[in-house]
């Protein structure tokens, strides 16, 4: 059985004090990490204050890392540094990074390798634009992103990978894919992983859905067979909503 994973992507929101307040409110309320993995991915300067307060049932993740471990790369964040702070997860290839910061599948691939070198667990984002959904090329786009992201990976390296399927048209727009659309695409993602890495990896890999997930729709989404969790932006900023959504995943 795949353990569900709920990850909050805070993007460029919250100050230090707001983050501390959130941690205070969720720390006692989250279900056991034996039942569900709960993760908050925050801006890098917050890492220390979050790690100090994470408790047993919350893990902390970054939203990006550099493909290099160290060097003259002003403004970048190294996986080596994240690991030294005991950060556990890192989001890679989020559509906002692909669209605003020019991240290609090659860059995503290099960043995944950097994460693995530094014992970080990648949450790799893929997803189609609205035009691609409308012109029927969603699967083609997803397959290309998967093959690009995981190029040269061994089955062992794929073991702890998390994939987040996030249709770009559903991110921050309030437009969620229907649970059926989400399931259909997540099942397709799993089938591509199966073709590339075989049954053991495909059956074990966790695939999240992301895009306007909130308390009102998580139950229906998480109930789907190929959806093992959610990557949540806006709704993860609110402690009560976050707790509700983690609890919803436990019921799976
Ligand atoms: P959203 O963001 O939940 O605010 O749509 C999801 C994401 O960008 O990961």
Coordinates of C-alpha atoms and ligand atoms in Angstrom, one line a residue:
X1 CA 0.0 0.0 0.0
X2 CA 1.2 3.5 -0.8
X3 CA 1.2 5.9 2.2
X4 CA -0.7 9.1 1.3
X5 CA 1.3 12.3 1.1
X6 CA -0.1 15.8 1.5
X7 CA 2.3 18.6 0.8
X8 CA 1.6 22.3 1.2
X9 CA 3.4 24.6 -1.3
X10 CA 3.5 27.9 0.4
X11 CA 5.0 29.6 -2.6
X12 CA 6.2 33.2 -1.7
X13 CA 3.8 33.6 1.2
X14 CA 4.1 34.1 4.9
X15 CA 6.6 35.9 7.1
X16 CA 8.5 34.3 9.9
X17 CA 5.9 35.2 12.5
X18 CA 3.1 33.9 10.4
X19 CA 5.0 30.7 9.8
X20 CA 5.6 30.2 13.5
X21 CA 1.9 30.8 14.2
X22 CA 1.0 28.1 11.7
X23 CA 3.4 25.6 13.2
X24 CA 1.9 26.4 16.7
X25 CA -1.6 25.6 15.4
X26 CA -0.8 22.4 13.5
X27 CA 1.8 20.8 15.7
X28 CA -0.5 18.8 18.0
X29 CA -3.3 18.3 15.5
X30 CA -1.7 16.4 12.6
X31 CA -2.3 12.6 12.3
X32 CA 0.6 10.2 12.9
X33 CA 3.3 10.0 10.2
X34 CA 2.7 6.2 10.2
X35 CA -0.6 6.9 8.4
X36 CA 0.2 9.9 6.2
X37 CA 3.2 12.1 5.3
X38 CA 2.5 15.7 5.9
X39 CA 4.9 18.2 4.4
X40 CA 5.2 22.0 4.2
X41 CA 7.4 23.4 1.4
X42 CA 8.4 27.0 2.3
X43 CA 10.7 29.7 1.3
X44 CA 14.3 28.8 2.1
X45 CA 15.1 31.4 4.8
X46 CA 12.2 30.0 6.9
X47 CA 13.8 26.5 7.0
X48 CA 15.5 26.9 10.3
X49 CA 12.5 28.2 12.2
X50 CA 10.2 25.5 10.7
X51 CA 12.6 22.6 11.3
X52 CA 12.9 23.6 14.9
X53 CA 9.2 23.4 15.4
X54 CA 8.2 20.6 13.0
X55 CA 7.5 17.9 15.6
X56 CA 7.1 14.2 14.8
X57 CA 4.3 14.4 12.2
X58 CA 5.3 17.2 9.9
X59 CA 8.2 17.2 7.4
X60 CA 9.7 20.3 5.8
X61 CA 10.5 20.8 2.2
X62 CA 12.0 23.4 -0.1
X63 CA 10.5 24.7 -3.3
X64 CA 13.5 24.7 -5.4
X65 CA 17.2 23.9 -5.4
X66 CA 20.2 24.5 -7.7
X67 CA 21.5 21.7 -10.0
X68 CA 25.0 22.3 -8.6
X69 CA 26.0 21.5 -5.0
X70 CA 28.1 24.6 -4.5
X71 CA 29.9 27.3 -6.4
X72 CA 29.6 30.8 -7.7
X73 CA 25.9 30.8 -8.3
X74 CA 24.6 34.0 -6.6
X75 CA 21.1 33.7 -5.3
X76 CA 20.8 29.9 -5.7
X77 CA 20.0 27.4 -3.0
X78 CA 22.1 24.3 -2.8
X79 CA 20.9 20.8 -2.0
X80 CA 23.9 20.3 0.2
X81 CA 22.8 23.3 2.4
X82 CA 19.1 22.1 2.5
X83 CA 20.3 18.6 3.6
X84 CA 22.5 20.2 6.4
X85 CA 19.3 21.8 7.8
X86 CA 17.5 18.4 7.7
X87 CA 15.1 19.5 5.0
X88 CA 13.6 16.3 3.6
X89 CA 11.7 17.2 0.5
X90 CA 12.1 19.5 -2.4
X91 CA 9.6 20.5 -5.1
X92 CA 11.2 20.3 -8.5
X93 CA 9.9 21.6 -11.8
X94 CA 6.8 23.4 -10.5
X95 CA 5.0 25.0 -13.4
X96 CA 5.7 28.5 -12.0
X97 CA 9.5 27.6 -12.2
X98 CA 9.0 26.2 -15.7
X99 CA 7.0 29.2 -16.9
X100 CA 8.6 32.2 -15.1
X101 CA 12.1 31.0 -14.6
X102 CA 12.7 29.0 -17.8
X103 CA 13.1 25.6 -16.3
X104 CA 13.3 22.9 -19.0
X105 CA 13.0 19.1 -18.7
X106 CA 16.8 19.0 -18.8
X107 CA 17.1 21.4 -15.9
X108 CA 14.5 19.4 -14.0
X109 CA 16.5 16.3 -14.6
X110 CA 19.7 17.9 -13.3
X111 CA 17.9 19.2 -10.2
X112 CA 16.4 15.8 -9.4
X113 CA 20.0 14.3 -9.6
X114 CA 21.2 17.1 -7.3
X115 CA 18.4 16.3 -4.8
X116 CA 19.2 12.6 -4.8
X117 CA 22.9 13.3 -4.3
X118 CA 22.0 15.2 -1.2
X119 CA 19.4 12.8 0.3
X120 CA 16.5 15.0 -0.5
X121 CA 13.2 13.5 -1.6
X122 CA 12.0 15.1 -4.9
X123 CA 8.4 16.0 -5.5
X124 CA 8.5 16.3 -9.3
X125 CA 5.8 18.4 -10.9
X126 CA 4.4 17.8 -14.4
X127 CA 1.3 19.1 -16.1
X128 CA -0.3 20.5 -19.2
X129 CA -1.4 23.9 -20.3
X130 CA -5.0 24.6 -21.1
X131 CA -4.4 24.6 -24.9
X132 CA -2.8 21.2 -24.6
X133 CA -5.7 19.8 -22.7
X134 CA -8.1 21.3 -25.2
X135 CA -6.3 20.1 -28.3
X136 CA -6.0 16.5 -26.9
X137 CA -2.2 16.5 -26.4
X138 CA -2.2 16.1 -22.5
X139 CA -0.8 12.6 -22.5
X140 CA 1.9 13.5 -25.1
X141 CA 3.0 16.4 -22.9
X142 CA 3.0 14.3 -19.7
X143 CA 5.0 11.5 -21.3
X144 CA 7.6 13.9 -22.6
X145 CA 7.9 15.6 -19.2
X146 CA 8.3 12.2 -17.4
X147 CA 10.9 10.9 -19.9
X148 CA 12.8 14.2 -19.6
X149 CA 12.7 14.5 -15.9
X150 CA 13.7 10.9 -15.2
X151 CA 16.2 10.4 -17.9
X152 CA 19.1 8.2 -16.9
X153 CA 17.5 7.3 -13.5
X154 CA 17.8 3.8 -12.2
X155 CA 14.9 1.9 -10.6
X156 CA 16.6 2.4 -7.2
X157 CA 16.7 6.1 -7.7
X158 CA 13.0 6.1 -8.5
X159 CA 12.0 4.3 -5.3
X160 CA 11.3 7.4 -3.2
X161 CA 10.3 9.7 -5.9
X162 CA 7.0 11.6 -5.7
X163 CA 5.3 12.9 -8.8
X164 CA 2.8 15.7 -8.7
X165 CA 0.4 15.9 -11.6
X166 CA -0.7 19.5 -11.7
X167 CA -2.7 20.7 -14.7
X168 CA -1.5 24.3 -15.2
X169 CA -5.0 25.6 -15.9
X170 CA -6.1 24.4 -12.4
X171 CA -3.3 26.0 -10.4
X172 CA -4.4 29.0 -8.4
X173 CA -7.4 29.5 -10.6
X174 CA -10.1 27.9 -8.5
X175 CA -10.8 25.6 -11.5
X176 CA -10.1 22.0 -10.3
X177 CA -9.8 19.2 -12.7
X178 CA -12.7 16.8 -12.0
X179 CA -11.8 13.9 -9.9
X180 CA -12.2 11.7 -13.0
X181 CA -9.9 13.9 -15.1
X182 CA -7.3 13.9 -12.3
X183 CA -7.6 10.1 -11.9
X184 CA -7.3 9.5 -15.7
X185 CA -4.1 11.6 -15.9
X186 CA -2.6 10.1 -12.7
X187 CA -3.3 6.6 -14.1
X188 CA -1.6 7.6 -17.3
X189 CA 1.4 8.9 -15.4
X190 CA 1.6 5.6 -13.6
X191 CA 1.5 3.7 -16.9
X192 CA 4.4 5.7 -18.3
X193 CA 6.4 5.0 -15.1
X194 CA 5.5 1.3 -15.5
X195 CA 6.7 1.2 -19.1
X196 CA 10.0 2.9 -18.1
X197 CA 10.8 1.3 -14.7
X198 CA 8.6 -1.8 -14.3
X199 CA 5.8 -3.0 -12.0
X200 CA 7.5 -2.6 -8.6
X201 CA 8.3 1.0 -9.1
X202 CA 5.0 1.8 -10.8
X203 CA 3.0 0.2 -8.1
X204 CA 5.0 1.9 -5.3
X205 CA 5.5 5.4 -6.6
X206 CA 3.3 8.1 -5.1
X207 CA 1.4 10.4 -7.4
X208 CA -0.2 13.5 -6.1
X209 CA -2.8 15.7 -7.8
X210 CA -2.4 19.4 -7.5
X211 CA -4.4 22.4 -8.6
X212 CA -7.0 24.2 -6.5
X213 CA -7.3 21.4 -4.0
X214 CA -9.2 22.5 -0.9
X215 CA -11.3 21.0 1.9
X216 CA -14.4 21.0 -0.4
X217 CA -12.9 18.7 -3.0
X218 CA -10.1 16.7 -1.4
X219 CA -12.3 13.8 -0.3
X220 CA -13.4 13.1 -3.8
X221 CA -9.9 13.5 -5.3
X222 CA -8.1 11.4 -2.7
X223 CA -10.6 8.6 -3.1
X224 CA -9.3 7.8 -6.6
X225 CA -7.2 4.7 -7.0
X226 CA -4.2 6.3 -8.7
X227 CA -4.1 9.5 -6.6
X228 CA -1.9 9.1 -3.5
X229 CA -2.1 12.6 -2.1
X230 CA -2.1 16.3 -3.1
X231 CA 0.2 19.2 -3.6
X232 CA -1.7 22.2 -2.3
X233 CA -1.0 25.9 -2.7
X234 CA -3.5 28.4 -1.5
X235 CA -5.5 26.2 0.9
X236 CA -2.3 25.0 2.7
X237 CA -1.7 28.5 4.1
X238 CA -4.6 28.1 6.5
X239 CA -3.8 25.7 9.4
X240 CA -7.3 24.4 9.8
X241 CA -7.7 23.7 6.2
X242 CA -4.3 22.0 6.1
X243 CA -5.2 19.8 9.1
X244 CA -8.5 18.9 7.5
X245 CA -6.9 17.9 4.2
X246 CA -4.2 15.8 5.9
X247 CA -7.0 14.0 7.9
X248 CA -8.9 13.4 4.7
X249 CA -5.9 11.6 3.3
X250 CA -5.8 9.3 6.3
X251 CA -9.2 8.0 5.4
X252 CA -8.0 6.8 2.0
Ligands
LIG1 P1 -3.1 25.9 -5.7 O1 -1.6 25.6 -6.1 O2 -3.5 24.8 -4.8 O3 -3.1 27.2 -5.1 O4 -3.9 25.8 -7.0 C1 -1.1 24.3 -6.3 C2 0.3 24.3 -6.6 O5 0.8 25.3 -7.3 O6 1.1 23.4 -6.3

